[in-house]
mmCIF file of C-alpha atoms in Angstrom:
data_model
loop_
_atom_site.group_PDB
_atom_site.id
_atom_site.type_symbol
_atom_site.label_atom_id
_atom_site.label_comp_id
_atom_site.label_asym_id
_atom_site.label_seq_id
_atom_site.Cartn_x
_atom_site.Cartn_y
_atom_site.Cartn_z
ATOM 1 C CA MET A 1 -22.348 -12.728 12.266
ATOM 2 C CA LYS A 2 -25.944 -13.476 10.833
ATOM 3 C CA TYR A 3 -26.979 -16.991 11.413
ATOM 4 C CA GLY A 4 -29.462 -19.581 9.770
ATOM 5 C CA MET A 5 -29.937 -18.719 6.341
ATOM 6 C CA HIS A 6 -26.812 -19.437 4.044
ATOM 7 C CA ILE A 7 -24.835 -16.447 2.930
ATOM 8 C CA LEU A 8 -25.881 -17.671 -1.108
ATOM 9 C CA ASP A 9 -29.258 -17.757 -0.295
ATOM 10 C CA ASP A 10 -29.010 -14.590 1.818
ATOM 11 C CA LEU A 11 -26.615 -11.767 -0.030
ATOM 12 C CA SER A 12 -28.782 -8.683 1.610
ATOM 13 C CA GLU A 13 -25.327 -7.918 3.810
ATOM 14 C CA LEU A 14 -22.872 -7.605 1.160
ATOM 15 C CA SER A 15 -22.320 -4.730 -0.910
ATOM 16 C CA GLU A 16 -23.902 -4.576 -4.489
ATOM 17 C CA ARG A 17 -20.032 -5.524 -5.811
ATOM 18 C CA ALA A 18 -19.843 -7.995 -3.755
ATOM 19 C CA GLN A 19 -22.832 -9.829 -4.099
ATOM 20 C CA ASP A 20 -22.290 -9.650 -7.959
ATOM 21 C CA PHE A 21 -19.165 -11.305 -7.328
ATOM 22 C CA LEU A 22 -20.530 -14.457 -5.553
ATOM 23 C CA ARG A 23 -23.622 -14.422 -8.037
ATOM 24 C CA ARG A 24 -20.816 -15.181 -10.760
ATOM 25 C CA THR A 25 -18.628 -17.207 -9.412
ATOM 26 C CA GLY A 26 -19.838 -18.776 -5.769
ATOM 27 C CA ARG A 27 -21.168 -22.027 -5.575
ATOM 28 C CA ARG A 28 -21.998 -24.310 -2.553
ATOM 29 C CA GLU A 29 -20.736 -28.270 -1.922
ATOM 30 C CA ASN A 30 -21.986 -30.378 1.122
ATOM 31 C CA PRO A 31 -20.585 -28.856 4.189
ATOM 32 C CA VAL A 32 -18.327 -30.741 6.434
ATOM 33 C CA ARG A 33 -20.189 -31.354 9.175
ATOM 34 C CA PHE A 34 -19.261 -32.802 12.727
ATOM 35 C CA GLU A 35 -19.700 -36.688 12.787
ATOM 36 C CA VAL A 36 -21.099 -36.573 16.603
ATOM 37 C CA PRO A 37 -22.858 -34.309 18.358
ATOM 38 C CA ILE A 38 -21.006 -30.634 18.217
ATOM 39 C CA GLU A 39 -21.801 -30.952 22.288
ATOM 40 C CA LEU A 40 -19.460 -33.816 22.486
ATOM 41 C CA TRP A 41 -16.373 -31.665 20.508
ATOM 42 C CA ARG A 42 -13.230 -31.470 22.835
ATOM 43 C CA VAL A 43 -10.529 -28.663 22.298
ATOM 44 C CA ARG A 44 -7.451 -28.225 24.695
ATOM 45 C CA ASN A 45 -7.342 -25.515 26.941
ATOM 46 C CA ARG A 46 -4.349 -23.286 27.780
ATOM 47 C CA THR A 47 -2.562 -25.965 30.032
ATOM 48 C CA GLY A 48 -3.270 -28.621 27.027
ATOM 49 C CA ARG A 49 -5.461 -30.543 29.029
ATOM 50 C CA LEU A 50 -8.476 -32.043 27.106
ATOM 51 C CA VAL A 51 -11.983 -30.214 27.460
ATOM 52 C CA PRO A 52 -15.368 -30.118 26.493
ATOM 53 C CA ALA A 53 -15.696 -27.124 23.815
ATOM 54 C CA PRO A 54 -17.260 -24.267 25.912
ATOM 55 C CA MET A 55 -20.632 -22.883 24.338
ATOM 56 C CA GLU A 56 -19.238 -19.429 22.502
ATOM 57 C CA LEU A 57 -16.454 -21.845 20.561
ATOM 58 C CA ILE A 58 -19.474 -24.154 19.883
ATOM 59 C CA ILE A 59 -21.898 -21.600 18.917
ATOM 60 C CA ARG A 60 -19.322 -19.173 16.597
ATOM 61 C CA CYS A 61 -18.525 -22.681 14.583
ATOM 62 C CA GLU A 62 -22.150 -23.968 14.369
ATOM 63 C CA GLY A 63 -22.929 -20.145 13.030
ATOM 64 C CA PHE A 64 -20.088 -20.331 10.626
ATOM 65 C CA GLU A 65 -21.408 -23.766 9.305
ATOM 66 C CA GLN A 66 -24.887 -22.179 9.032
ATOM 67 C CA ARG A 67 -24.438 -19.511 7.239
ATOM 68 C CA TYR A 68 -21.216 -20.359 5.004
ATOM 69 C CA GLY A 69 -20.571 -23.761 5.444
ATOM 70 C CA GLY A 70 -19.636 -25.448 2.007
ATOM 71 C CA LEU A 71 -19.154 -22.397 0.377
ATOM 72 C CA ARG A 72 -16.637 -21.900 -2.740
ATOM 73 C CA TYR A 73 -15.389 -19.036 -4.823
ATOM 74 C CA GLN A 74 -12.325 -18.157 -7.190
ATOM 75 C CA VAL A 75 -10.699 -14.946 -6.285
ATOM 76 C CA ARG A 76 -8.699 -13.180 -9.237
ATOM 77 C CA HIS A 77 -5.475 -11.623 -8.974
ATOM 78 C CA SER A 78 -3.178 -9.466 -11.027
ATOM 79 C CA TRP A 79 0.187 -7.934 -10.096
ATOM 80 C CA THR A 80 3.186 -6.426 -11.700
ATOM 81 C CA VAL A 81 7.288 -7.795 -11.027
ATOM 82 C CA GLY A 82 10.017 -6.622 -13.034
ATOM 83 C CA GLY A 83 8.325 -5.260 -15.344
ATOM 84 C CA GLU A 84 5.847 -8.459 -16.278
ATOM 85 C CA ARG A 85 2.424 -8.820 -15.899
ATOM 86 C CA TYR A 86 1.198 -12.311 -13.704
ATOM 87 C CA ASP A 87 -2.427 -12.979 -13.427
ATOM 88 C CA THR A 88 -3.821 -15.971 -11.217
ATOM 89 C CA ALA A 89 -6.842 -17.174 -9.397
ATOM 90 C CA ARG A 90 -6.978 -18.697 -5.832
ATOM 91 C CA GLY A 91 -10.036 -20.532 -4.413
ATOM 92 C CA TRP A 92 -11.586 -19.889 -0.519
ATOM 93 C CA GLU A 93 -13.225 -23.364 0.470
ATOM 94 C CA TYR A 94 -15.530 -22.061 4.075
ATOM 95 C CA ASP A 95 -15.698 -25.396 6.378
ATOM 96 C CA HIS A 96 -14.168 -26.780 9.369
ATOM 97 C CA PHE A 97 -12.362 -29.845 9.821
ATOM 98 C CA GLY A 98 -14.870 -31.752 11.231
ATOM 99 C CA VAL A 99 -14.712 -33.386 14.617
ATOM 100 C CA ASN A 100 -10.743 -33.087 13.038
ATOM 101 C CA THR A 101 -11.655 -29.430 13.937
ATOM 102 C CA ARG A 102 -8.593 -27.614 16.151
ATOM 103 C CA ALA A 103 -9.161 -24.717 18.892
ATOM 104 C CA TRP A 104 -7.078 -22.588 21.230
ATOM 105 C CA GLN A 105 -7.670 -19.928 23.321
ATOM 106 C CA ASP A 106 -6.134 -16.674 23.374
ATOM 107 C CA PRO A 107 -4.302 -15.593 25.755
ATOM 108 C CA ALA A 108 -4.098 -12.247 24.631
ATOM 109 C CA GLN A 109 -7.621 -11.294 23.498
ATOM 110 C CA GLY A 110 -9.766 -13.456 25.620
ATOM 111 C CA GLY A 111 -12.140 -15.993 24.211
ATOM 112 C CA TRP A 112 -10.916 -19.258 21.595
ATOM 113 C CA TYR A 113 -10.370 -19.391 17.975
ATOM 114 C CA PHE A 114 -10.380 -22.410 15.204
ATOM 115 C CA GLN A 115 -9.077 -23.424 12.461
ATOM 116 C CA TRP A 116 -10.966 -23.327 8.935
ATOM 117 C CA PHE A 117 -9.880 -24.674 5.545
ATOM 118 C CA GLY A 118 -10.004 -20.498 4.070
ATOM 119 C CA GLU A 119 -7.492 -20.183 0.976
ATOM 120 C CA ARG A 120 -6.593 -23.324 -0.973
ATOM 121 C CA VAL A 121 -2.706 -22.876 -1.714
ATOM 122 C CA SER A 122 0.402 -23.855 -0.286
ATOM 123 C CA LYS A 123 1.070 -22.238 2.903
ATOM 124 C CA PRO A 124 2.732 -22.392 6.193
ATOM 125 C CA CYS A 125 -0.513 -20.629 8.095
ATOM 126 C CA ARG A 126 -4.034 -21.784 9.041
ATOM 127 C CA ASP A 127 -6.932 -19.794 8.649
ATOM 128 C CA LEU A 128 -8.635 -18.733 11.907
ATOM 129 C CA LEU A 129 -12.035 -17.653 12.824
ATOM 130 C CA HIS A 130 -11.971 -16.535 16.385
ATOM 131 C CA THR A 131 -15.233 -16.286 18.718
ATOM 132 C CA ASN A 132 -15.119 -12.481 18.712
ATOM 133 C CA GLY A 133 -16.200 -13.004 14.626
ATOM 134 C CA SER A 134 -12.592 -12.034 13.414
ATOM 135 C CA VAL A 135 -10.856 -13.808 10.771
ATOM 136 C CA GLY A 136 -6.882 -14.249 11.368
ATOM 137 C CA THR A 137 -4.140 -16.479 11.018
ATOM 138 C CA ASP A 138 -1.118 -17.793 12.926
ATOM 139 C CA VAL A 139 1.689 -16.475 10.266
ATOM 140 C CA ASP A 140 3.955 -20.294 10.856
ATOM 141 C CA GLY A 141 1.469 -22.906 12.055
ATOM 142 C CA GLY A 142 2.443 -21.501 15.789
ATOM 143 C CA SER A 143 2.473 -18.170 16.465
ATOM 144 C CA PRO A 144 -0.254 -16.434 18.402
ATOM 145 C CA TYR A 145 -3.925 -15.573 16.716
ATOM 146 C CA LEU A 146 -2.830 -12.620 14.399
ATOM 147 C CA PRO A 147 -6.008 -10.752 13.055
ATOM 148 C CA VAL A 148 -6.759 -10.306 9.229
ATOM 149 C CA ALA A 149 -10.038 -8.857 9.200
ATOM 150 C CA PRO A 150 -12.513 -7.512 11.483
ATOM 151 C CA SER A 151 -15.222 -10.550 9.995
ATOM 152 C CA ILE A 152 -16.127 -12.987 7.423
ATOM 153 C CA THR A 153 -18.012 -10.219 5.542
ATOM 154 C CA HIS A 154 -15.046 -7.847 5.361
ATOM 155 C CA LEU A 155 -13.169 -10.824 3.907
ATOM 156 C CA ILE A 156 -15.789 -11.686 1.277
ATOM 157 C CA GLU A 157 -15.555 -7.597 0.242
ATOM 158 C CA SER A 158 -12.252 -7.486 0.073
ATOM 159 C CA HIS A 159 -12.093 -10.221 -2.481
ATOM 160 C CA ALA A 160 -14.519 -8.962 -4.736
ATOM 161 C CA LEU A 161 -12.627 -5.495 -4.744
ATOM 162 C CA THR A 162 -9.431 -7.759 -5.677
ATOM 163 C CA ASP A 163 -11.490 -9.714 -8.588
ATOM 164 C CA ALA A 164 -13.146 -6.538 -9.680
ATOM 165 C CA VAL A 165 -9.581 -4.995 -10.357
ATOM 166 C CA SER A 166 -7.879 -8.241 -11.491
ATOM 167 C CA GLY A 167 -8.769 -6.704 -15.827
ATOM 168 C CA TRP A 168 -7.300 -3.216 -14.836
ATOM 169 C CA ARG A 169 -3.520 -2.724 -14.847
ATOM 170 C CA PRO A 170 -1.226 -3.694 -12.415
ATOM 171 C CA TRP A 171 1.561 -0.911 -11.570
ATOM 172 C CA PRO A 172 4.662 -2.495 -10.012
ATOM 173 C CA VAL A 173 4.047 -2.935 -6.117
ATOM 174 C CA GLY A 174 6.392 -2.140 -2.727
ATOM 175 C CA GLY A 175 8.773 -0.323 -2.438
ATOM 176 C CA ALA A 176 9.249 3.572 -0.981
ATOM 177 C CA ALA A 177 7.585 4.871 -4.476
ATOM 178 C CA ALA A 178 4.665 2.975 -4.376
ATOM 179 C CA VAL A 179 4.009 4.271 -0.962
ATOM 180 C CA SER A 180 4.621 7.596 -1.834
ATOM 181 C CA VAL A 181 2.841 7.123 -5.276
ATOM 182 C CA SER A 182 -0.792 5.892 -2.840
ATOM 183 C CA ASP A 183 -0.352 9.237 -0.722
ATOM 184 C CA VAL A 184 -0.165 11.742 -3.686
ATOM 185 C CA LEU A 185 -3.239 10.141 -6.264
ATOM 186 C CA ASP A 186 -6.465 12.746 -5.620
ATOM 187 C CA GLY A 187 -9.982 11.481 -6.068
ATOM 188 C CA LEU A 188 -9.849 8.202 -4.246
ATOM 189 C CA VAL A 189 -12.693 6.993 -1.773
ATOM 190 C CA GLU A 190 -12.079 4.483 1.209
ATOM 191 C CA VAL A 191 -14.456 1.344 0.646
ATOM 192 C CA PRO A 192 -15.188 0.967 3.902
ATOM 193 C CA GLU A 193 -16.966 -2.140 3.762
ATOM 194 C CA ALA A 194 -13.715 -3.703 2.357
ATOM 195 C CA SER A 195 -11.400 -2.101 4.502
ATOM 196 C CA TRP A 196 -9.891 -1.843 8.241
ATOM 197 C CA GLY A 197 -7.411 -0.968 10.587
ATOM 198 C CA SER A 198 -4.032 -3.138 8.743
ATOM 199 C CA SER A 199 -5.656 -2.963 5.376
ATOM 200 C CA ARG A 200 -7.421 0.091 3.448
ATOM 201 C CA TRP A 201 -8.834 -0.077 0.220
ATOM 202 C CA ARG A 202 -9.385 2.875 -1.638
ATOM 203 C CA LEU A 203 -11.052 3.880 -5.472
ATOM 204 C CA SER A 204 -12.293 5.998 -7.862
ATOM 205 C CA ASP A 205 -13.575 5.343 -11.419
ATOM 206 C CA SER A 206 -10.283 4.867 -12.831
ATOM 207 C CA VAL A 207 -7.373 4.011 -10.019
ATOM 208 C CA ALA A 208 -8.147 1.355 -7.238
ATOM 209 C CA VAL A 209 -5.112 1.045 -4.272
ATOM 210 C CA LEU A 210 -4.704 -1.493 -1.428
ATOM 211 C CA ASP A 211 -2.672 -0.249 1.516
ATOM 212 C CA SER A 212 -2.270 -2.887 3.778
ATOM 213 C CA ASP A 213 0.334 -4.580 6.800
ATOM 214 C CA ASP A 214 2.235 -7.178 6.350
ATOM 215 C CA TRP A 215 2.334 -10.357 8.551
ATOM 216 C CA ASP A 216 6.123 -9.863 10.174
ATOM 217 C CA ARG A 217 5.450 -8.522 13.583
ATOM 218 C CA GLU A 218 9.448 -8.917 13.968
ATOM 219 C CA ASN A 219 9.837 -6.233 11.095
ATOM 220 C CA PRO A 220 6.173 -4.769 10.145
ATOM 221 C CA SER A 221 6.163 -2.613 6.949
ATOM 222 C CA ARG A 222 3.116 -1.409 4.620
ATOM 223 C CA ARG A 223 2.938 -2.887 1.773
ATOM 224 C CA VAL A 224 0.971 -0.914 -1.252
ATOM 225 C CA ARG A 225 -1.038 -2.505 -4.590
ATOM 226 C CA ILE A 226 -1.719 0.204 -7.407
ATOM 227 C CA TRP A 227 -4.026 -0.602 -10.452
ATOM 228 C CA SER A 228 -5.804 1.612 -13.352
ATOM 229 C CA ARG A 229 -8.300 1.568 -15.818
ATOM 230 C CA ASP A 230 -8.499 3.639 -18.815
ATOM 231 C CA LYS A 231 -6.720 6.533 -20.160
ATOM 232 C CA ALA A 232 -7.288 8.947 -17.615
ATOM 233 C CA GLY A 233 -6.554 5.960 -14.540
ATOM 234 C CA HIS A 234 -3.070 5.015 -16.425
ATOM 235 C CA ARG A 235 -2.112 8.757 -16.848
ATOM 236 C CA GLN A 236 -2.596 9.970 -13.108
ATOM 237 C CA VAL A 237 -0.764 6.954 -12.009
ATOM 238 C CA HIS A 238 2.303 7.471 -14.356
ATOM 239 C CA GLU A 239 2.303 11.217 -13.058
ATOM 240 C CA ALA A 240 2.265 10.131 -9.894
ATOM 241 C CA PHE A 241 5.087 7.849 -10.299
ATOM 242 C CA GLU A 242 7.221 10.750 -12.166
ATOM 243 C CA CYS A 243 6.327 13.101 -9.407
ATOM 244 C CA ALA A 244 7.802 10.017 -6.623
#
């Protein structure tokens, strides 16, 4: 993570797409700060005992505040269910909870992770940030840490792509047909800055595909979303569905 200057003052680590996204929709509000010196932050260790926050956790939390604190933006989404198109926008807030910031030790990967505000929707899970730099969740508010993206910049890049294709035509999601279609679509190039092991964006001038794993640990499955624009893109996806 790049510390020091706030992300809105230095967009250089992001792609042109993500830079344009933040220039258009991003803003900065007064970030939440600790009401006491962060060195006095107390967290519960693996045994449940209250202990001083370790230095690696303090460094990660301070770096998050300096680089992203107060960042706000809206991500537009589009999808099709039952033949009907749905459009929405979801807000993201990059703040911790000050002195009430909760943190946990990670017995599986080592290190620590802490809670931040994240996506502003009603949900059972928490948005989490690990000392290894990854962004994660706990699925239901009590499960072990589950990595969602390898870094905040990867997350922002994926949000920028989600927003960019929201004006395209969304195709029906889910099921074996969508998976099969995504496997035969030609001319798609992976977008590495917005992709990682469990989530992959592929893109052409006319078609976009998001291929990701769901968060169900017991019954893991693959979820595919497809968008197209202009006649060439619509025709390409339509023909792929006919062949699936």
